[in-house]
GROMACS .gro file of C-alpha atoms in nm:
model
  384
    1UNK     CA    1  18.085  -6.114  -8.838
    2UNK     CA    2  18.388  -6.306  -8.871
    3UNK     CA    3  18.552  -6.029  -9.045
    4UNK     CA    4  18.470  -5.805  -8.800
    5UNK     CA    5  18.651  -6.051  -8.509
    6UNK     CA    6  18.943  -6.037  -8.739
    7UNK     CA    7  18.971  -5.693  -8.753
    8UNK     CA    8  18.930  -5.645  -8.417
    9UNK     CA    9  19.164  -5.894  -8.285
   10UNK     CA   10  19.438  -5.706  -8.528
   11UNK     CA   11  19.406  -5.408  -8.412
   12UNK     CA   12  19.409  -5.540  -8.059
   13UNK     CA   13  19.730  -5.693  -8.114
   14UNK     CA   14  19.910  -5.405  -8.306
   15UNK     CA   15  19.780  -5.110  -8.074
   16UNK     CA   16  19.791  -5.284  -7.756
   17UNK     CA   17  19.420  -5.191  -7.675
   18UNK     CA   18  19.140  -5.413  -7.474
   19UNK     CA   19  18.832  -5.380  -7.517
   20UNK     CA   20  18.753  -5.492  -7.144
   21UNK     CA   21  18.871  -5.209  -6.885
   22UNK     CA   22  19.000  -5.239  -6.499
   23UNK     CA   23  18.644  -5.009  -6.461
   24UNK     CA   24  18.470  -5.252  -6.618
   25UNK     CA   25  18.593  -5.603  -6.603
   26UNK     CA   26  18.421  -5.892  -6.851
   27UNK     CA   27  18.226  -6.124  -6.726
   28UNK     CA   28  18.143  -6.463  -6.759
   29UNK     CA   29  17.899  -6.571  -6.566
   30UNK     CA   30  17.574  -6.774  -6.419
   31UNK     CA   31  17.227  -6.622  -6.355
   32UNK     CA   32  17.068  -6.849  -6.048
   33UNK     CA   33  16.706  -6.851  -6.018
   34UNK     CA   34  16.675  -7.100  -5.764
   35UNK     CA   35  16.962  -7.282  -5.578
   36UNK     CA   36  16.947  -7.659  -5.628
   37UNK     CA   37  16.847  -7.820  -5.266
   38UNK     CA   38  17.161  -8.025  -5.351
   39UNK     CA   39  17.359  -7.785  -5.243
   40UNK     CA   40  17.204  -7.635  -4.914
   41UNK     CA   41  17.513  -7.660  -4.622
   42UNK     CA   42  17.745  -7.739  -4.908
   43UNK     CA   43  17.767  -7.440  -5.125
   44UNK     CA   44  18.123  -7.441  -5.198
   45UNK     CA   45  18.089  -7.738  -5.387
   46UNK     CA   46  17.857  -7.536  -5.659
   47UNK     CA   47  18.102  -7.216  -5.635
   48UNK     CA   48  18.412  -7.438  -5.672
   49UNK     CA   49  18.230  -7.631  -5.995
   50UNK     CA   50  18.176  -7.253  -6.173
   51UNK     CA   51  18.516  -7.123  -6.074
   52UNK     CA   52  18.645  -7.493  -6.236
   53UNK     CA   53  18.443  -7.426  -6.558
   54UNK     CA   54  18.621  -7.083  -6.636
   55UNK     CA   55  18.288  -6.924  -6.525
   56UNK     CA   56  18.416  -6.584  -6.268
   57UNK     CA   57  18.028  -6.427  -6.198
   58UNK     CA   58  17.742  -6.499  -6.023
   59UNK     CA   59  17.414  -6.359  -6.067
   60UNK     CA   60  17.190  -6.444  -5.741
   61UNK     CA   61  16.885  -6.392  -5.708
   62UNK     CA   62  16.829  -6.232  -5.337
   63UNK     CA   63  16.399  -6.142  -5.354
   64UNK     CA   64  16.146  -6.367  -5.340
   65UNK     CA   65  15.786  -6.345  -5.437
   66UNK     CA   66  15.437  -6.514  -5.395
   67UNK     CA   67  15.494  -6.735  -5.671
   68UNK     CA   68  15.863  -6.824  -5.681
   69UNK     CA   69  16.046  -7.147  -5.599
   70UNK     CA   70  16.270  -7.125  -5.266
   71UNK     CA   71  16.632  -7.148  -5.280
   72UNK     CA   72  16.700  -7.506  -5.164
   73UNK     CA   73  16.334  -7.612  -5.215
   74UNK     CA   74  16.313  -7.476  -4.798
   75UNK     CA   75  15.973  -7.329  -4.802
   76UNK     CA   76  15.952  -7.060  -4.524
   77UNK     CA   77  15.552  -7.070  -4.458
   78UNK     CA   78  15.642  -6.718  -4.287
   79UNK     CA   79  15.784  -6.556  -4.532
   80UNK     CA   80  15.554  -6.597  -4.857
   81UNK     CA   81  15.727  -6.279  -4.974
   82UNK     CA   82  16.049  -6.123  -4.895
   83UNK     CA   83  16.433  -6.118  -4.922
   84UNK     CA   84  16.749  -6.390  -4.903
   85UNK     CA   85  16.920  -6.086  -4.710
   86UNK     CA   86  16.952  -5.948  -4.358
   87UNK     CA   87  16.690  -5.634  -4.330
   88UNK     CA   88  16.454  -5.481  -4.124
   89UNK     CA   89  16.235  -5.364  -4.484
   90UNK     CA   90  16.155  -5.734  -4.534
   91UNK     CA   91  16.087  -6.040  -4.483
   92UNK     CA   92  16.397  -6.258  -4.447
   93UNK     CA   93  16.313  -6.591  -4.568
   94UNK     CA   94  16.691  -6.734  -4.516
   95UNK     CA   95  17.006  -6.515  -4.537
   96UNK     CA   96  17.104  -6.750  -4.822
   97UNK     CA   97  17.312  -6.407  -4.943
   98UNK     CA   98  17.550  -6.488  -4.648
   99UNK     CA   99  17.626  -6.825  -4.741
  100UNK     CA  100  17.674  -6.715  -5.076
  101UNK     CA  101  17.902  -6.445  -5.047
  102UNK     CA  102  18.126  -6.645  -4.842
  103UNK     CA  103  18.152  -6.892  -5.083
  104UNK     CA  104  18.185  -6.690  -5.352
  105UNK     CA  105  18.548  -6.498  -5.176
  106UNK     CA  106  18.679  -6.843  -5.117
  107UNK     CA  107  18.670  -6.923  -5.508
  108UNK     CA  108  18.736  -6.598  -5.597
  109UNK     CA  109  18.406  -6.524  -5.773
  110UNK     CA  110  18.212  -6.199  -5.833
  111UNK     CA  111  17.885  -6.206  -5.691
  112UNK     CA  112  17.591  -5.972  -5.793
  113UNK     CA  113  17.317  -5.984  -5.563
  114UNK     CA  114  16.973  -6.001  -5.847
  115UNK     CA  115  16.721  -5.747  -5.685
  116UNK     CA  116  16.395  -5.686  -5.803
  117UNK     CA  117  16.205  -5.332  -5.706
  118UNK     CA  118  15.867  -5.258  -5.847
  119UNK     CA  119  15.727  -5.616  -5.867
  120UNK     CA  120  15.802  -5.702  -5.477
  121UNK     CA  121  15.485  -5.874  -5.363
  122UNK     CA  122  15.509  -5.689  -4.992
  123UNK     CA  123  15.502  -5.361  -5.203
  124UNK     CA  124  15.194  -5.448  -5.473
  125UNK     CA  125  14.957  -5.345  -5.215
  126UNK     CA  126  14.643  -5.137  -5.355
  127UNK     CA  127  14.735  -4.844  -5.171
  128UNK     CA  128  15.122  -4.860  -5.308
  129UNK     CA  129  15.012  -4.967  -5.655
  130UNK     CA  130  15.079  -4.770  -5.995
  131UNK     CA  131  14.749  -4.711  -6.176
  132UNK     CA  132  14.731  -4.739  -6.584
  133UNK     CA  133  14.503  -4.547  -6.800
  134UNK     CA  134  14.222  -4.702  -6.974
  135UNK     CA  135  13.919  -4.583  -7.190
  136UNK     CA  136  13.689  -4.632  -6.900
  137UNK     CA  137  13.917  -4.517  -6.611
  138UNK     CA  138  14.270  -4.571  -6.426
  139UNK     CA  139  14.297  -4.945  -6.276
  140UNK     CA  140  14.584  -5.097  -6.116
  141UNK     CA  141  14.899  -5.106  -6.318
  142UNK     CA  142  15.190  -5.357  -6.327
  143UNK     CA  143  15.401  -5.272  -5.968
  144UNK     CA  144  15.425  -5.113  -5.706
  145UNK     CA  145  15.476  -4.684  -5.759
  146UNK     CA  146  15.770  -4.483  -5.788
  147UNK     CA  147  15.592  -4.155  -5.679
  148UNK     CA  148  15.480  -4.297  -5.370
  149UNK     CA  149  15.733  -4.170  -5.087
  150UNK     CA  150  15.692  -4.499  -4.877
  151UNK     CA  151  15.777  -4.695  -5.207
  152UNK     CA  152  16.042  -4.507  -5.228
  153UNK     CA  153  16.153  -4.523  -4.875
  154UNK     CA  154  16.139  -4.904  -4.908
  155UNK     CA  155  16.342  -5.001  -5.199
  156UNK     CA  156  16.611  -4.699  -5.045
  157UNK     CA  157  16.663  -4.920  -4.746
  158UNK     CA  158  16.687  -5.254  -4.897
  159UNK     CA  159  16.946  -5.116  -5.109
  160UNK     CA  160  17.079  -4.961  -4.819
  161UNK     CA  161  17.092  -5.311  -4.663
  162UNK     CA  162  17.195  -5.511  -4.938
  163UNK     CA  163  17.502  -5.309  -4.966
  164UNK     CA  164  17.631  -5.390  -4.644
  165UNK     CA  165  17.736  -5.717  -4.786
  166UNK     CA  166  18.063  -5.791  -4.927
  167UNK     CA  167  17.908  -5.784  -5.325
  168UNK     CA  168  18.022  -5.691  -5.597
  169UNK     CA  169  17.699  -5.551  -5.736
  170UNK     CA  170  17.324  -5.547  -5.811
  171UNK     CA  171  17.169  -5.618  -6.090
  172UNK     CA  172  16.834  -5.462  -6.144
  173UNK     CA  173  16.511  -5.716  -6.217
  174UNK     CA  174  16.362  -5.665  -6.548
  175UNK     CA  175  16.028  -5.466  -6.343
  176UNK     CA  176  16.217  -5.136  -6.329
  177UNK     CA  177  16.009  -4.986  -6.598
  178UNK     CA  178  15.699  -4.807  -6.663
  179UNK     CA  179  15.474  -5.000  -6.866
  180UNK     CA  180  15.290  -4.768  -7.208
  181UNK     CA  181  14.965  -4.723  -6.991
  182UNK     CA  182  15.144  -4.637  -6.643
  183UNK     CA  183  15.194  -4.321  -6.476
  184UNK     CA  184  14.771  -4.284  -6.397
  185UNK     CA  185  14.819  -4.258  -6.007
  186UNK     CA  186  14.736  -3.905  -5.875
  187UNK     CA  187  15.100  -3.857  -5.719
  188UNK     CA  188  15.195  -3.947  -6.104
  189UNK     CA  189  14.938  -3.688  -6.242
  190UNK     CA  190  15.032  -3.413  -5.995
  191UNK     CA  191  15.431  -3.448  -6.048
  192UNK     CA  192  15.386  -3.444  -6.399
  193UNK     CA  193  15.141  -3.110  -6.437
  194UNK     CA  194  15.383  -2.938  -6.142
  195UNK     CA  195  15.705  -3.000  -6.350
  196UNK     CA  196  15.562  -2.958  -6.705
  197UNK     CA  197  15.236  -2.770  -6.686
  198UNK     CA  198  15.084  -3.077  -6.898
  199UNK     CA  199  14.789  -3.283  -6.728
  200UNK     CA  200  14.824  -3.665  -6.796
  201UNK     CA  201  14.510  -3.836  -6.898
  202UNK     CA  202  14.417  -4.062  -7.086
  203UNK     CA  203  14.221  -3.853  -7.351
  204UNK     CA  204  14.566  -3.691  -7.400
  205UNK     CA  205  14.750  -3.982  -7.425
  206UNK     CA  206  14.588  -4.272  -7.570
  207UNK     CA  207  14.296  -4.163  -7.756
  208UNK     CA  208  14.411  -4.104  -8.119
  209UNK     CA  209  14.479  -4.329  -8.436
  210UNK     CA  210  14.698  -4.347  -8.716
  211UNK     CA  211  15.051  -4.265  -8.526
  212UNK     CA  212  15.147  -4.639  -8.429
  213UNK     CA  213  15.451  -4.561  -8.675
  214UNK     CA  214  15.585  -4.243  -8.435
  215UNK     CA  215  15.437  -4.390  -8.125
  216UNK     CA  216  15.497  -4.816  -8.139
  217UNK     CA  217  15.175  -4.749  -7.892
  218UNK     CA  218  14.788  -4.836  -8.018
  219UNK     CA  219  14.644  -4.532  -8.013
  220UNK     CA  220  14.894  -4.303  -7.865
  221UNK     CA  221  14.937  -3.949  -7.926
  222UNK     CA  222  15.262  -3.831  -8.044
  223UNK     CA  223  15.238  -3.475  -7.970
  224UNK     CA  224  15.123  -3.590  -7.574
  225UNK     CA  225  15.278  -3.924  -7.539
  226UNK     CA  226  15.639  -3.929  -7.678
  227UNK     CA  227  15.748  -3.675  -7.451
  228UNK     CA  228  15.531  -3.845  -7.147
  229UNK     CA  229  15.713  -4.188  -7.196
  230UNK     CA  230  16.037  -3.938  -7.179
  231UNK     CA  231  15.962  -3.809  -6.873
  232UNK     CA  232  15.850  -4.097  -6.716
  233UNK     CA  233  16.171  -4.299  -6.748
  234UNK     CA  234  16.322  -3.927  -6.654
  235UNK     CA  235  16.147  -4.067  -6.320
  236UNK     CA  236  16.243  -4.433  -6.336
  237UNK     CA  237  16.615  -4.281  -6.391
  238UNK     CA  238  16.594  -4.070  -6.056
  239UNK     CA  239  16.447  -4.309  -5.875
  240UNK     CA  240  16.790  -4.525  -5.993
  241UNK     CA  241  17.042  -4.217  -5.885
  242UNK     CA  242  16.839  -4.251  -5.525
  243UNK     CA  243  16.895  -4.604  -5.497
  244UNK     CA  244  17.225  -4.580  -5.590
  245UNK     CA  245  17.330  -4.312  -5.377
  246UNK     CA  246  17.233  -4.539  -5.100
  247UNK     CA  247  17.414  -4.819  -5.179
  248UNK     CA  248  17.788  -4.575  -5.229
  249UNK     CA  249  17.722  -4.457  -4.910
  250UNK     CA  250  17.779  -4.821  -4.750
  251UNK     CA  251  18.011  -4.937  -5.044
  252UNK     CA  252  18.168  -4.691  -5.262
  253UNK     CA  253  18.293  -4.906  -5.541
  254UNK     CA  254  17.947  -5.129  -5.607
  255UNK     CA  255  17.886  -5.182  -5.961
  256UNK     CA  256  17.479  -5.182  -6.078
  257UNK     CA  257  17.404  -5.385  -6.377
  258UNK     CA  258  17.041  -5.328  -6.535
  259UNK     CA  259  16.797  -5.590  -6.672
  260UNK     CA  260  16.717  -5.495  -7.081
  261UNK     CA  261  16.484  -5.582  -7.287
  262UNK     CA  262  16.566  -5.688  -7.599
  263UNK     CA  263  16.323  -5.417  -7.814
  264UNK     CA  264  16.520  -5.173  -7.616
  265UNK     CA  265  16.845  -5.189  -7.820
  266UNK     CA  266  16.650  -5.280  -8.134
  267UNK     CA  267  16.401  -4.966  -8.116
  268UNK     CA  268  16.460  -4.630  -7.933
  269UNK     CA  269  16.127  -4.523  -7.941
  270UNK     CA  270  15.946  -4.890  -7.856
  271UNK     CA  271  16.213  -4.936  -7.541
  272UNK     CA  272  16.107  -4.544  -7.447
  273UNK     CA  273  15.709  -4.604  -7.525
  274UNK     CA  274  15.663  -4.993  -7.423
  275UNK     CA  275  15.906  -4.971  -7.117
  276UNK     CA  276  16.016  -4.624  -7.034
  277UNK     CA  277  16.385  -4.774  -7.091
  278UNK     CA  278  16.652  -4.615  -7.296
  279UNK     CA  279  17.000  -4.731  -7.343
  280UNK     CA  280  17.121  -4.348  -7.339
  281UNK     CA  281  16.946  -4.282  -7.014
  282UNK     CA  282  17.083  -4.591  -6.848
  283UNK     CA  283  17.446  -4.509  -6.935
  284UNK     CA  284  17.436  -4.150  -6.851
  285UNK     CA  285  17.266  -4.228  -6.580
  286UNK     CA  286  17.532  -4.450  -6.360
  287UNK     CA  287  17.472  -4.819  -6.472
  288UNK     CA  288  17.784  -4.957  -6.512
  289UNK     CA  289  17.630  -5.290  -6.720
  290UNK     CA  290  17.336  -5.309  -6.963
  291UNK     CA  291  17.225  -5.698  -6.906
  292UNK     CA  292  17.094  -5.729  -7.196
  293UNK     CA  293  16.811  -6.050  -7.197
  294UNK     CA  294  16.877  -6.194  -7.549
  295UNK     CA  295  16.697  -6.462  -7.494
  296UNK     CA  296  16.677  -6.629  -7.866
  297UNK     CA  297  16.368  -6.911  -7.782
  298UNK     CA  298  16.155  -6.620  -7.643
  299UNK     CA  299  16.242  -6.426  -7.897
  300UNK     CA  300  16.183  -6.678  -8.183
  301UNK     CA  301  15.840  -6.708  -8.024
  302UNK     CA  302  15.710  -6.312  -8.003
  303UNK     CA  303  15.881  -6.228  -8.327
  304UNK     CA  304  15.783  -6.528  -8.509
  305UNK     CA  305  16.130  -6.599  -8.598
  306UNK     CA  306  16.347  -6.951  -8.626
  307UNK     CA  307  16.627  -6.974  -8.481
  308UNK     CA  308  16.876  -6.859  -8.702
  309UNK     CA  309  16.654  -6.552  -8.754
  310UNK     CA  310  16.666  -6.518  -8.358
  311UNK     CA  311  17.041  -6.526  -8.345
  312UNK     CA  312  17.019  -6.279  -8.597
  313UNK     CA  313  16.857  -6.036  -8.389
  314UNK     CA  314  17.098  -6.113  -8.131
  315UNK     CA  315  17.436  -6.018  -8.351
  316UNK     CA  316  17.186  -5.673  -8.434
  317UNK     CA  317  17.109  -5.598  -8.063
  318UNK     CA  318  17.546  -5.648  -7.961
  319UNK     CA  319  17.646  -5.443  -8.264
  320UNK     CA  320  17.353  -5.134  -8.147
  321UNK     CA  321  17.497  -5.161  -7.810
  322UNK     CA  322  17.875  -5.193  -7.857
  323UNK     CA  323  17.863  -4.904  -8.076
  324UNK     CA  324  17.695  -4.671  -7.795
  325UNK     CA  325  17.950  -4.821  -7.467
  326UNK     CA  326  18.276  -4.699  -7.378
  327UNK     CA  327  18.421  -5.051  -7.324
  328UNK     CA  328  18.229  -5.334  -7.472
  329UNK     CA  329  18.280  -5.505  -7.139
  330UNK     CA  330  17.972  -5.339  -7.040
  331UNK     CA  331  17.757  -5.496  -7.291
  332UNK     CA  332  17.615  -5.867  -7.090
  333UNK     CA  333  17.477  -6.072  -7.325
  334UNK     CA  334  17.263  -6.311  -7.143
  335UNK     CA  335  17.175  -6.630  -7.284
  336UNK     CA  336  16.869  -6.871  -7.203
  337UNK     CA  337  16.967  -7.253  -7.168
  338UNK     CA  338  16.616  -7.329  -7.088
  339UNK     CA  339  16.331  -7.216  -7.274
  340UNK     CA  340  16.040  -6.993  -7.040
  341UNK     CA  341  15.741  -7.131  -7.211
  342UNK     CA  342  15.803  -7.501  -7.285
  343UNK     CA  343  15.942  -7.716  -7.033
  344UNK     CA  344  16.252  -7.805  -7.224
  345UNK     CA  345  16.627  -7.759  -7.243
  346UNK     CA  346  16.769  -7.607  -7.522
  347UNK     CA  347  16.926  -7.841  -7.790
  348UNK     CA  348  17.292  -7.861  -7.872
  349UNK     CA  349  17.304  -7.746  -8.240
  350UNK     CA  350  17.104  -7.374  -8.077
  351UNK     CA  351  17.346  -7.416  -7.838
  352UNK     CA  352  17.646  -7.421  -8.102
  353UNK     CA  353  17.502  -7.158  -8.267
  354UNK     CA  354  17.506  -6.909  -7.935
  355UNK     CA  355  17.880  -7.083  -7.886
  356UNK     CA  356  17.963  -6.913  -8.263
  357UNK     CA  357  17.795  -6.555  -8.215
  358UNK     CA  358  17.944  -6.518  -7.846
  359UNK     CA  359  18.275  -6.662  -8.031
  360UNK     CA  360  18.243  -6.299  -8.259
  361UNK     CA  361  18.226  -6.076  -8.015
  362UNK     CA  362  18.482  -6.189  -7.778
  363UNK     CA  363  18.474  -5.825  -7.543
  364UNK     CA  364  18.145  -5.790  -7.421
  365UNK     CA  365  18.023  -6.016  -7.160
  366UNK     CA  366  17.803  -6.307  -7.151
  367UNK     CA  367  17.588  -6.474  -6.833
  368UNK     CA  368  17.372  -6.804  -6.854
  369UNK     CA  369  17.031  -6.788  -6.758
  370UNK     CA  370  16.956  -6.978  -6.544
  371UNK     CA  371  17.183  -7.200  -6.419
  372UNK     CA  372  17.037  -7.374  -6.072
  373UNK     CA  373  17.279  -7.652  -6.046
  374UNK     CA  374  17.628  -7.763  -6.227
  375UNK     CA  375  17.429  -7.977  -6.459
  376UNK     CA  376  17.323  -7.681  -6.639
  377UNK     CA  377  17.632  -7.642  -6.758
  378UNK     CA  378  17.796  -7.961  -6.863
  379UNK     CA  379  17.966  -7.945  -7.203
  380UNK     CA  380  17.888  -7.621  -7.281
  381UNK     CA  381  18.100  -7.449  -7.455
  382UNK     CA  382  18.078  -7.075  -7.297
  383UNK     CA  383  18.401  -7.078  -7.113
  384UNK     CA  384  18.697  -6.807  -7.120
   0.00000   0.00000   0.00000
């Protein structure tokens, strides 16, 4: 790796080329879950410590569901479920999007406003649900459906809304995907016979053995399924070019940065069968940033990996994905500083290491997740 920095930075030098375009600027930036109650009526002072750190982004989160904290720590016993942003699709718990934005201009900071679409509690309502297919029948699936006009509708004018604000962009939550089993729902079943002359069902799909190898799927079948998943994030992709034609009607020049999982870039076929996700798709298809969630604890944990072996995997999933973008600008590593499962920080020698692979790759861009408070980020070494 360090051979490949050195021949990078040489040709950089002797062909005056970057690797970061005006299109796509790098960034270096801050995911915020929740905003620290410290800084509620005194937001500049949280903007002013990022801009100070060499940090120029801001991921914010701007939906909020049953079970997540409030920005602040100001519960809003109305609004159990909605948005941080002025709209008549929602809930507004607090127009903490506002206050943010604001901020954000005076320290000259991009701000992306973190938007999630499928897993919006006031849309997982039984009769807006996706359905899944099982052996004994369809049940509910993970979010709310895509096929569903009033689903559709919904999530058209938040986006609508949201652009009205002086952002930069959106980043998409990790819940738009279509899980292996998803796609049961009748509106799903009808779409997909009208446009392919195939009928969905679970016999089709899921009843076979021995293909795990084509499929990444318990018993999928290849034949039925592989070109299913295809067509399903076919779906998940239009449902994207309808969102974002709604937002470039109120702001021509937003960028849209999209939540990845990290099998995705590891496994064409798993991101396609597990999640309906493809890098190709999301490229061709207008997002301007893959976010890609290489988080090394969780990943240590699922593939049974230590930590070197995790940071591994994250050196394989920047090399898959620079080699596929026009400007490795567009590649946004994101880093955890926390880990999701324990209720611990993570130590300074992982932290060193995820200094030194970052240090390699010194185009793409890089956000720390999360980052609630200035704390996070003392002595850390992810600056410009």
């Amino acid at each position: 790796m360090v051979l490949r920095f050195l021949m990078i930075t040489a040709l950089l030098f002797s062909a005056g080329l970057s690797f970061s375009s005006e299109a796509y600027p790098r960034l270096n930036g801050v995911q915020v879950f929740v905003l620290d109650k410290a800084y509620d009526k005194d937001l500049d002072t949280f903007f002013a410590g990022l801009k100070a750190g060499g940090y120029d982004t801001v991921f914010l989160r701007v939906f909020h569901n049953g079970s997540d904290r409030y920005h602040y720590g100001e519960a809003n016993p109305e609004c159990r479920s909605g948005v941080y942003f002025q709209t008549d699709e929602a809930c507004v718990v607090r127009d903490v999007l506002s206050e943010a934005v604001s901020s954000a201009r005076k320290h000259n900071l991009r701000i992306y406003a973190w938007m999630a679409t499928r897993s919006l509690t006031f849309l997982k309502t039984p009769e807006l649900m996706e359905r899944s297919f099982t052996k004994e029948g369809t049940v509910s699936g993970y979010g709310a459906s895509i096929f569903k006009k009033e689903v559709r509708d919904r999530l058209i004018g938040l986006f609508w809304d949201l652009a009205k604000y002086d952002i930069d962009g959106i980043l998409f939550q990790d819940d738009f995907i279509l899980k292996n089993a998803e796609g049961a729902s009748p509106e799903a079943v009808r779409q997909y016979l009208a446009e392919t002359g195939e009928t969905a069902s679970y016999e089709a799909l899921l009843s076979c053995s021995g293909n795990f190898a084509l499929t990444k799927v318990t018993g999928a079948c290849p034949e039925a399924f592989l070109p299913w998943v295809s067509w399903k994030n076919k779906k998940l992709m239009g449902m994207f070019s309808d969102l974002r034609a709604a937002a470039e009607a109120v702001k021509p020049d937003i960028k849209f940065a999209g939540n990845v999982y990290y099998e995705t870039p590891l496994d064409r076929v798993k991101g396609l069968s597990w999640y309906a996700q493809s890098i190709r798709s999301m490229l061709d298809g207008g997002f301007d940033y893959l976010a890609v969630m290489g988080y090394h604890d969780q990943i240590g944990e699922e593939m049974l990996k230590s930590h070197d072996e995790s940071v591994d995997v994250l050196y394989e999933m920047a090399e898959n994905l620079v080699a596929v973008t026009s400007d490795e600008s567009r590649v946004v590593l994101k880093l955890q500083l926390s880990s999701f499962s324990k209720n611990r920080t993570v130590d300074d020698v992982q932290l060193g290491s995820l200094c030194r692979m970052t240090a390699d790759y010194p185009f793409i861009s890089r956000v720390l997740v999360p980052v609630n408070s200035l704390s996070d980020i003392n002595n850390i070494c992810f600056t410009k």
